[in-house]
Amino acid sequence: SSGKMMNFSLSSLLLLHLILPTSSYIAPIAQFGVPRSGYPDGISYEPLPGAGAQPMRAGGSDRFAQRLSPLVPVPSPQELRGSTRLFLDTADDNAWSEHFPLGIFSGITTNPVLLERAGKACTVESLDGMSASAFALGAEEFMCQAWGETVAELVGVGSDLAKLDPRVVVKLPLTQEGITAASILTRRGARICMTACYAPHQVLTSAALGAEYVAPYLGRMKDNGLDGMGSCEQMQQVLTGLKSDTRLLVASVRDASELALLAAKGCDTFTFSPDVAKQLTGDDLTAKAARDFEESARKMKDTPKQKTIGFNI
């Protein structure tokens, strides 16, 4: 009877394999786009044969891939990430190199104030080089802000920035000049982020413009006595009510706990400093658990293997 059951199981698996197309249960490698670089030494971003792209050791074998059952769905990183989109808010390329290997960031956000802090020139040429460096590290988007006191100046600089690369998003302030410039640039096909947002009605303006992002300044709202958390929640509700694809890019985040609280309220796009990024990877209890794991692993590394009874199909 056991032989019959084994034959039945193998026959069933073979039948399912023939019925279901491979594409229905193996994530297409084409979904993963350009392989990321910037991983620690010895790690490459190469797709496993027959599975989604996952980090594997350079020169390693594909034994792990061979053990994957073709009937087990392999979700892509994009599917697992959902609508989450995180950005690193700094013009310091050393911070980019430190934090981008984490693999959690979609891109970089900058503005003239951040350029000044990092000692970087506020010119189109400088931002061209910075964006190239960011893309080389694996950034999918690079946001930089246009400057100028008139609509014509903002449009001129914004056009030059937009021409650098399709992955460049041009930031403009929610002033009358910035809004007018944004309306011109969006019609020209530029990707736009409206910034310095402090009130929910400004989100409505940004959505009406067709801006890809609108960035409220959470920390600065709190500094000015406003209910920053409540305002960001209301802004997200405005976009949801409008059924708009404009993303609320919450900026000026001071603490990682704010990210979690706003994410629970429906916000999914954030930009924050390297200091907040460090909070995302630091927890005393997690560090202690990791040390305990390593200690047990060292103790058991040289323990003789015990024989087990079993078989592989």
mmCIF file of C-alpha atoms in Angstrom:
data_model
loop_
_atom_site.group_PDB
_atom_site.id
_atom_site.type_symbol
_atom_site.label_atom_id
_atom_site.label_comp_id
_atom_site.label_asym_id
_atom_site.label_seq_id
_atom_site.Cartn_x
_atom_site.Cartn_y
_atom_site.Cartn_z
ATOM 1 C CA SER A 1 0.000 0.000 0.000
ATOM 2 C CA SER A 2 2.905 2.395 0.777
ATOM 3 C CA GLY A 3 4.243 1.873 -2.731
ATOM 4 C CA LYS A 4 0.879 2.740 -4.235
ATOM 5 C CA MET A 5 0.669 5.879 -2.097
ATOM 6 C CA MET A 6 4.153 6.920 -3.200
ATOM 7 C CA ASN A 7 3.247 6.394 -6.864
ATOM 8 C CA PHE A 8 0.023 8.354 -6.384
ATOM 9 C CA SER A 9 1.869 11.268 -4.783
ATOM 10 C CA LEU A 10 4.472 11.397 -7.527
ATOM 11 C CA SER A 11 1.802 11.136 -10.197
ATOM 12 C CA SER A 12 -0.188 13.943 -8.580
ATOM 13 C CA LEU A 13 2.847 16.200 -8.430
ATOM 14 C CA LEU A 14 3.686 15.483 -12.050
ATOM 15 C CA LEU A 15 0.102 16.173 -13.115
ATOM 16 C CA LEU A 16 0.037 19.523 -11.303
ATOM 17 C CA HIS A 17 3.372 20.447 -12.834
ATOM 18 C CA LEU A 18 2.003 19.744 -16.320
ATOM 19 C CA ILE A 19 -1.272 21.586 -15.716
ATOM 20 C CA LEU A 20 0.128 24.753 -14.097
ATOM 21 C CA PRO A 21 2.343 26.929 -16.307
ATOM 22 C CA THR A 22 5.680 27.753 -14.765
ATOM 23 C CA SER A 23 4.927 31.466 -14.942
ATOM 24 C CA SER A 24 1.961 31.011 -12.628
ATOM 25 C CA TYR A 25 4.029 29.937 -9.659
ATOM 26 C CA ILE A 26 7.549 31.179 -10.266
ATOM 27 C CA ALA A 27 8.035 34.946 -10.136
ATOM 28 C CA PRO A 28 9.361 36.172 -13.504
ATOM 29 C CA ILE A 29 12.916 37.367 -13.226
ATOM 30 C CA ALA A 30 12.010 40.273 -15.503
ATOM 31 C CA GLN A 31 10.121 41.865 -12.612
ATOM 32 C CA PHE A 32 13.298 42.637 -10.754
ATOM 33 C CA GLY A 33 14.737 45.286 -13.074
ATOM 34 C CA VAL A 34 18.359 46.309 -12.895
ATOM 35 C CA PRO A 35 20.418 44.235 -10.417
ATOM 36 C CA ARG A 36 21.432 46.251 -7.391
ATOM 37 C CA SER A 37 25.013 46.908 -6.479
ATOM 38 C CA GLY A 38 26.497 48.183 -3.287
ATOM 39 C CA TYR A 39 26.238 44.964 -1.296
ATOM 40 C CA PRO A 40 28.995 43.974 1.145
ATOM 41 C CA ASP A 41 32.042 42.147 -0.200
ATOM 42 C CA GLY A 42 31.307 38.617 -1.348
ATOM 43 C CA ILE A 43 27.617 39.248 -2.011
ATOM 44 C CA SER A 44 26.149 39.700 -5.466
ATOM 45 C CA TYR A 45 22.594 40.422 -6.565
ATOM 46 C CA GLU A 46 22.040 37.598 -9.033
ATOM 47 C CA PRO A 47 18.789 35.710 -9.667
ATOM 48 C CA LEU A 48 18.659 32.108 -8.533
ATOM 49 C CA PRO A 49 17.827 29.710 -11.377
ATOM 50 C CA GLY A 50 14.076 29.263 -11.600
ATOM 51 C CA ALA A 51 13.314 31.626 -8.730
ATOM 52 C CA GLY A 52 13.047 35.272 -7.844
ATOM 53 C CA ALA A 53 16.144 37.420 -7.549
ATOM 54 C CA GLN A 54 17.704 36.950 -4.119
ATOM 55 C CA PRO A 55 21.155 37.833 -2.808
ATOM 56 C CA MET A 56 23.567 34.899 -3.152
ATOM 57 C CA ARG A 57 27.261 34.554 -2.540
ATOM 58 C CA ALA A 58 29.492 35.264 -5.482
ATOM 59 C CA GLY A 59 30.751 32.042 -6.959
ATOM 60 C CA GLY A 60 28.305 29.997 -4.871
ATOM 61 C CA SER A 61 26.437 26.936 -6.056
ATOM 62 C CA ASP A 62 22.775 26.754 -6.949
ATOM 63 C CA ARG A 63 22.043 23.901 -4.536
ATOM 64 C CA PHE A 64 19.529 26.055 -2.702
ATOM 65 C CA ALA A 65 17.703 26.797 -5.935
ATOM 66 C CA GLN A 66 17.656 23.103 -6.798
ATOM 67 C CA ARG A 67 15.896 22.345 -3.520
ATOM 68 C CA LEU A 68 13.087 24.788 -4.277
ATOM 69 C CA SER A 69 9.957 22.932 -5.277
ATOM 70 C CA PRO A 70 8.571 24.261 -8.582
ATOM 71 C CA LEU A 71 5.106 24.081 -6.992
ATOM 72 C CA VAL A 72 5.952 26.517 -4.189
ATOM 73 C CA PRO A 73 5.109 30.128 -5.116
ATOM 74 C CA VAL A 74 8.127 32.412 -4.843
ATOM 75 C CA PRO A 75 6.929 35.972 -4.140
ATOM 76 C CA SER A 76 9.052 38.752 -5.560
ATOM 77 C CA PRO A 77 10.613 41.397 -3.301
ATOM 78 C CA GLN A 78 8.222 43.897 -4.889
ATOM 79 C CA GLU A 79 5.228 41.810 -3.829
ATOM 80 C CA LEU A 80 6.531 41.436 -0.294
ATOM 81 C CA ARG A 81 7.362 45.134 -0.073
ATOM 82 C CA GLY A 82 3.790 46.093 -0.924
ATOM 83 C CA SER A 83 3.356 49.827 -1.370
ATOM 84 C CA THR A 84 6.224 50.713 0.990
ATOM 85 C CA ARG A 85 8.671 53.264 -0.370
ATOM 86 C CA LEU A 86 11.514 54.593 1.798
ATOM 87 C CA PHE A 87 14.029 57.303 0.898
ATOM 88 C CA LEU A 88 17.272 58.416 2.517
ATOM 89 C CA ASP A 89 17.167 62.172 3.113
ATOM 90 C CA THR A 90 20.744 63.393 2.804
ATOM 91 C CA ALA A 91 23.266 64.697 0.284
ATOM 92 C CA ASP A 92 26.144 62.953 2.083
ATOM 93 C CA ASP A 93 27.368 60.204 -0.240
ATOM 94 C CA ASN A 94 29.203 58.520 2.645
ATOM 95 C CA ALA A 95 25.829 57.998 4.315
ATOM 96 C CA TRP A 96 24.501 56.584 1.038
ATOM 97 C CA SER A 97 27.304 54.012 0.970
ATOM 98 C CA GLU A 98 26.644 53.092 4.589
ATOM 99 C CA HIS A 99 22.889 52.645 4.413
ATOM 100 C CA PHE A 100 22.028 51.570 0.863
ATOM 101 C CA PRO A 101 23.386 48.017 1.320
ATOM 102 C CA LEU A 102 20.503 47.522 3.792
ATOM 103 C CA GLY A 103 18.299 47.071 0.726
ATOM 104 C CA ILE A 104 15.335 48.972 2.200
ATOM 105 C CA PHE A 105 15.657 52.280 0.342
ATOM 106 C CA SER A 106 14.055 53.144 -2.980
ATOM 107 C CA GLY A 107 16.009 56.323 -3.475
ATOM 108 C CA ILE A 108 17.610 59.551 -2.265
ATOM 109 C CA THR A 109 16.022 62.905 -1.490
ATOM 110 C CA THR A 110 17.951 66.165 -1.371
ATOM 111 C CA ASN A 111 17.316 69.914 -1.269
ATOM 112 C CA PRO A 112 19.534 73.030 -1.223
ATOM 113 C CA VAL A 113 19.756 72.981 2.591
ATOM 114 C CA LEU A 114 21.022 69.386 2.569
ATOM 115 C CA LEU A 115 23.481 70.242 -0.205
ATOM 116 C CA GLU A 116 24.870 73.067 1.932
ATOM 117 C CA ARG A 117 25.251 70.755 4.955
ATOM 118 C CA ALA A 118 27.150 68.222 2.848
ATOM 119 C CA GLY A 119 29.321 70.891 1.200
ATOM 120 C CA LYS A 120 27.950 70.107 -2.271
ATOM 121 C CA ALA A 121 27.480 72.741 -4.964
ATOM 122 C CA CYS A 122 23.895 73.641 -5.815
ATOM 123 C CA THR A 123 24.304 73.357 -9.582
ATOM 124 C CA VAL A 124 22.818 71.137 -12.257
ATOM 125 C CA GLU A 125 26.289 69.730 -12.969
ATOM 126 C CA SER A 126 26.827 68.802 -9.326
ATOM 127 C CA LEU A 127 23.418 67.135 -9.072
ATOM 128 C CA ASP A 128 24.110 65.248 -12.290
ATOM 129 C CA GLY A 129 27.166 63.648 -10.704
ATOM 130 C CA MET A 130 25.355 62.986 -7.433
ATOM 131 C CA SER A 131 22.435 61.297 -9.163
ATOM 132 C CA ALA A 132 24.815 59.074 -11.129
ATOM 133 C CA SER A 133 26.488 58.011 -7.878
ATOM 134 C CA ALA A 134 23.114 57.309 -6.273
ATOM 135 C CA PHE A 135 21.967 55.182 -9.204
ATOM 136 C CA ALA A 136 25.239 53.249 -9.128
ATOM 137 C CA LEU A 137 24.466 52.319 -5.514
ATOM 138 C CA GLY A 138 21.047 50.994 -6.517
ATOM 139 C CA ALA A 139 18.785 54.021 -6.048
ATOM 140 C CA GLU A 140 15.655 53.779 -8.165
ATOM 141 C CA GLU A 141 14.863 57.485 -7.823
ATOM 142 C CA PHE A 142 16.796 60.652 -7.050
ATOM 143 C CA MET A 143 14.942 63.774 -5.887
ATOM 144 C CA CYS A 144 16.505 67.214 -6.172
ATOM 145 C CA GLN A 145 14.985 70.650 -5.828
ATOM 146 C CA ALA A 146 14.783 73.390 -8.429
ATOM 147 C CA TRP A 147 15.744 76.912 -7.352
ATOM 148 C CA GLY A 148 14.776 80.388 -8.503
ATOM 149 C CA GLU A 149 12.560 83.280 -7.456
ATOM 150 C CA THR A 150 10.426 83.442 -10.587
ATOM 151 C CA VAL A 151 8.339 80.927 -12.501
ATOM 152 C CA ALA A 152 10.698 81.205 -15.456
ATOM 153 C CA GLU A 153 13.747 80.463 -13.308
ATOM 154 C CA LEU A 154 12.084 77.482 -11.613
ATOM 155 C CA VAL A 155 10.937 76.076 -14.959
ATOM 156 C CA GLY A 156 14.391 76.533 -16.478
ATOM 157 C CA VAL A 157 16.246 74.777 -13.658
ATOM 158 C CA GLY A 158 13.514 72.156 -13.294
ATOM 159 C CA SER A 159 13.691 71.319 -17.000
ATOM 160 C CA ASP A 160 17.470 70.906 -16.816
ATOM 161 C CA LEU A 161 17.158 68.612 -13.793
ATOM 162 C CA ALA A 162 14.410 66.527 -15.387
ATOM 163 C CA LYS A 163 16.583 65.970 -18.466
ATOM 164 C CA LEU A 164 19.372 64.388 -16.393
ATOM 165 C CA ASP A 165 17.683 61.006 -16.102
ATOM 166 C CA PRO A 166 14.112 59.607 -16.170
ATOM 167 C CA ARG A 167 14.674 58.532 -12.563
ATOM 168 C CA VAL A 168 15.180 62.119 -11.400
ATOM 169 C CA VAL A 169 12.202 63.689 -9.603
ATOM 170 C CA VAL A 170 12.114 67.494 -9.485
ATOM 171 C CA LYS A 171 11.045 69.062 -6.189
ATOM 172 C CA LEU A 172 9.209 72.397 -6.102
ATOM 173 C CA PRO A 173 7.858 74.379 -3.128
ATOM 174 C CA LEU A 174 4.114 74.829 -2.677
ATOM 175 C CA THR A 175 4.288 78.549 -3.381
ATOM 176 C CA GLN A 176 2.369 80.289 -6.159
ATOM 177 C CA GLU A 177 5.521 80.342 -8.285
ATOM 178 C CA GLY A 178 6.319 76.718 -7.488
ATOM 179 C CA ILE A 179 2.787 75.537 -8.274
ATOM 180 C CA THR A 180 2.749 77.429 -11.577
ATOM 181 C CA ALA A 181 6.159 76.028 -12.514
ATOM 182 C CA ALA A 182 5.013 72.537 -11.590
ATOM 183 C CA SER A 183 1.979 72.786 -13.848
ATOM 184 C CA ILE A 184 4.251 73.688 -16.777
ATOM 185 C CA LEU A 185 6.793 70.967 -16.016
ATOM 186 C CA THR A 186 4.197 68.212 -15.571
ATOM 187 C CA ARG A 187 2.799 69.031 -19.012
ATOM 188 C CA ARG A 188 6.340 68.612 -20.346
ATOM 189 C CA GLY A 189 6.539 65.144 -18.782
ATOM 190 C CA ALA A 190 8.720 65.951 -15.771
ATOM 191 C CA ARG A 191 8.290 63.973 -12.574
ATOM 192 C CA ILE A 192 7.338 66.340 -9.751
ATOM 193 C CA CYS A 193 7.365 66.331 -5.948
ATOM 194 C CA MET A 194 5.654 69.290 -4.284
ATOM 195 C CA THR A 195 7.482 70.068 -1.075
ATOM 196 C CA ALA A 196 7.199 72.188 2.099
ATOM 197 C CA CYS A 197 3.621 71.033 2.670
ATOM 198 C CA TYR A 198 2.079 72.087 5.989
ATOM 199 C CA ALA A 199 -1.701 71.871 5.489
ATOM 200 C CA PRO A 200 -4.126 69.251 4.089
ATOM 201 C CA HIS A 201 -5.485 71.635 1.444
ATOM 202 C CA GLN A 202 -1.989 71.751 -0.101
ATOM 203 C CA VAL A 203 -2.275 68.025 -0.748
ATOM 204 C CA LEU A 204 -5.424 68.711 -2.768
ATOM 205 C CA THR A 205 -3.470 71.265 -4.801
ATOM 206 C CA SER A 206 -0.665 68.785 -5.442
ATOM 207 C CA ALA A 207 -3.047 66.057 -6.572
ATOM 208 C CA ALA A 208 -4.842 68.479 -8.885
ATOM 209 C CA LEU A 209 -1.468 69.365 -10.423
ATOM 210 C CA GLY A 210 -0.726 65.724 -11.154
ATOM 211 C CA ALA A 211 2.348 65.726 -8.937
ATOM 212 C CA GLU A 212 3.838 62.304 -8.272
ATOM 213 C CA TYR A 213 4.654 63.182 -4.647
ATOM 214 C CA VAL A 214 3.744 65.771 -2.043
ATOM 215 C CA ALA A 215 6.024 66.107 0.992
ATOM 216 C CA PRO A 216 4.704 67.310 4.367
ATOM 217 C CA TYR A 217 7.310 68.320 6.955
ATOM 218 C CA LEU A 218 6.291 66.365 10.041
ATOM 219 C CA GLY A 219 9.000 67.583 12.406
ATOM 220 C CA ARG A 220 8.691 71.214 11.394
ATOM 221 C CA MET A 221 4.929 71.090 11.853
ATOM 222 C CA LYS A 222 5.503 69.965 15.429
ATOM 223 C CA ASP A 223 8.108 72.701 15.918
ATOM 224 C CA ASN A 224 5.454 75.267 14.986
ATOM 225 C CA GLY A 225 2.844 73.923 17.386
ATOM 226 C CA LEU A 226 0.834 71.984 14.810
ATOM 227 C CA ASP A 227 -0.506 68.452 15.165
ATOM 228 C CA GLY A 228 1.952 66.940 12.723
ATOM 229 C CA MET A 229 0.858 63.330 13.123
ATOM 230 C CA GLY A 230 -2.827 64.206 12.831
ATOM 231 C CA SER A 231 -2.188 66.441 9.818
ATOM 232 C CA CYS A 232 -0.253 63.724 7.978
ATOM 233 C CA GLU A 233 -3.047 61.247 8.668
ATOM 234 C CA GLN A 234 -5.616 63.712 7.309
ATOM 235 C CA MET A 235 -3.454 64.385 4.244
ATOM 236 C CA GLN A 236 -3.346 60.662 3.498
ATOM 237 C CA GLN A 237 -7.134 60.528 3.862
ATOM 238 C CA VAL A 238 -7.469 63.350 1.328
ATOM 239 C CA LEU A 239 -5.490 61.394 -1.259
ATOM 240 C CA THR A 240 -7.430 58.222 -0.503
ATOM 241 C CA GLY A 241 -10.720 60.080 -0.830
ATOM 242 C CA LEU A 242 -9.631 61.551 -4.166
ATOM 243 C CA LYS A 243 -8.502 58.115 -5.382
ATOM 244 C CA SER A 244 -5.321 59.931 -6.374
ATOM 245 C CA ASP A 245 -2.067 58.177 -7.239
ATOM 246 C CA THR A 246 -0.096 61.073 -5.741
ATOM 247 C CA ARG A 247 2.039 59.713 -2.903
ATOM 248 C CA LEU A 248 2.301 61.408 0.475
ATOM 249 C CA LEU A 249 6.057 61.547 1.080
ATOM 250 C CA VAL A 250 6.322 62.202 4.824
ATOM 251 C CA ALA A 251 9.533 64.157 5.461
ATOM 252 C CA SER A 252 11.268 65.743 8.467
ATOM 253 C CA VAL A 253 10.811 62.545 10.469
ATOM 254 C CA ARG A 254 12.667 62.728 13.781
ATOM 255 C CA ASP A 255 12.078 59.266 15.254
ATOM 256 C CA ALA A 256 11.517 55.773 13.886
ATOM 257 C CA SER A 257 8.437 55.347 16.085
ATOM 258 C CA GLU A 258 6.721 58.032 14.002
ATOM 259 C CA LEU A 259 7.199 55.887 10.906
ATOM 260 C CA ALA A 260 5.421 52.915 12.474
ATOM 261 C CA LEU A 261 2.551 55.019 13.826
ATOM 262 C CA LEU A 262 1.907 56.697 10.477
ATOM 263 C CA ALA A 263 2.284 53.430 8.567
ATOM 264 C CA ALA A 264 -0.506 52.005 10.735
ATOM 265 C CA LYS A 265 -2.641 54.958 9.576
ATOM 266 C CA GLY A 266 -2.084 54.203 5.892
ATOM 267 C CA CYS A 267 1.037 56.247 5.083
ATOM 268 C CA ASP A 268 3.523 54.201 3.062
ATOM 269 C CA THR A 269 6.148 56.622 1.745
ATOM 270 C CA PHE A 270 8.774 58.286 3.946
ATOM 271 C CA THR A 271 12.100 60.060 3.711
ATOM 272 C CA PHE A 272 14.356 60.394 6.723
ATOM 273 C CA SER A 273 17.878 61.135 7.857
ATOM 274 C CA PRO A 274 20.726 58.656 8.402
ATOM 275 C CA ASP A 275 20.172 59.023 12.166
ATOM 276 C CA VAL A 276 16.614 57.693 11.844
ATOM 277 C CA ALA A 277 17.868 54.994 9.482
ATOM 278 C CA LYS A 278 20.184 53.791 12.252
ATOM 279 C CA GLN A 279 17.193 53.518 14.582
ATOM 280 C CA LEU A 280 15.571 51.090 12.150
ATOM 281 C CA THR A 281 18.472 48.665 12.538
ATOM 282 C CA GLY A 282 19.183 49.131 16.228
ATOM 283 C CA ASP A 283 17.370 47.481 19.134
ATOM 284 C CA ASP A 284 18.958 46.272 22.360
ATOM 285 C CA LEU A 285 16.771 43.174 22.679
ATOM 286 C CA THR A 286 17.376 42.210 19.046
ATOM 287 C CA ALA A 287 21.134 42.618 19.525
ATOM 288 C CA LYS A 288 21.036 40.398 22.626
ATOM 289 C CA ALA A 289 19.041 37.722 20.800
ATOM 290 C CA ALA A 290 21.540 37.783 17.927
ATOM 291 C CA ARG A 291 24.439 37.314 20.372
ATOM 292 C CA ASP A 292 22.629 34.371 21.965
ATOM 293 C CA PHE A 293 22.139 32.774 18.554
ATOM 294 C CA GLU A 294 25.822 33.167 17.697
ATOM 295 C CA GLU A 295 26.920 31.754 21.040
ATOM 296 C CA SER A 296 24.764 28.660 20.559
ATOM 297 C CA ALA A 297 26.004 28.280 17.003
ATOM 298 C CA ARG A 298 29.650 28.306 18.173
ATOM 299 C CA LYS A 299 28.925 25.762 20.890
ATOM 300 C CA MET A 300 27.184 23.379 18.517
ATOM 301 C CA LYS A 301 29.449 23.813 15.507
ATOM 302 C CA ASP A 302 31.747 20.937 16.471
ATOM 303 C CA THR A 303 29.061 18.673 17.928
ATOM 304 C CA PRO A 304 29.033 15.264 16.156
ATOM 305 C CA LYS A 305 26.111 14.831 13.817
ATOM 306 C CA GLN A 306 23.476 12.344 14.942
ATOM 307 C CA LYS A 307 22.179 9.829 12.497
ATOM 308 C CA THR A 308 18.617 10.310 11.322
ATOM 309 C CA ILE A 309 16.282 7.967 9.512
ATOM 310 C CA GLY A 310 14.490 9.323 6.482
ATOM 311 C CA PHE A 311 14.413 9.473 2.739
ATOM 312 C CA ASN A 312 14.174 12.067 -0.013
ATOM 313 C CA ILE A 313 11.665 11.854 -2.803
#
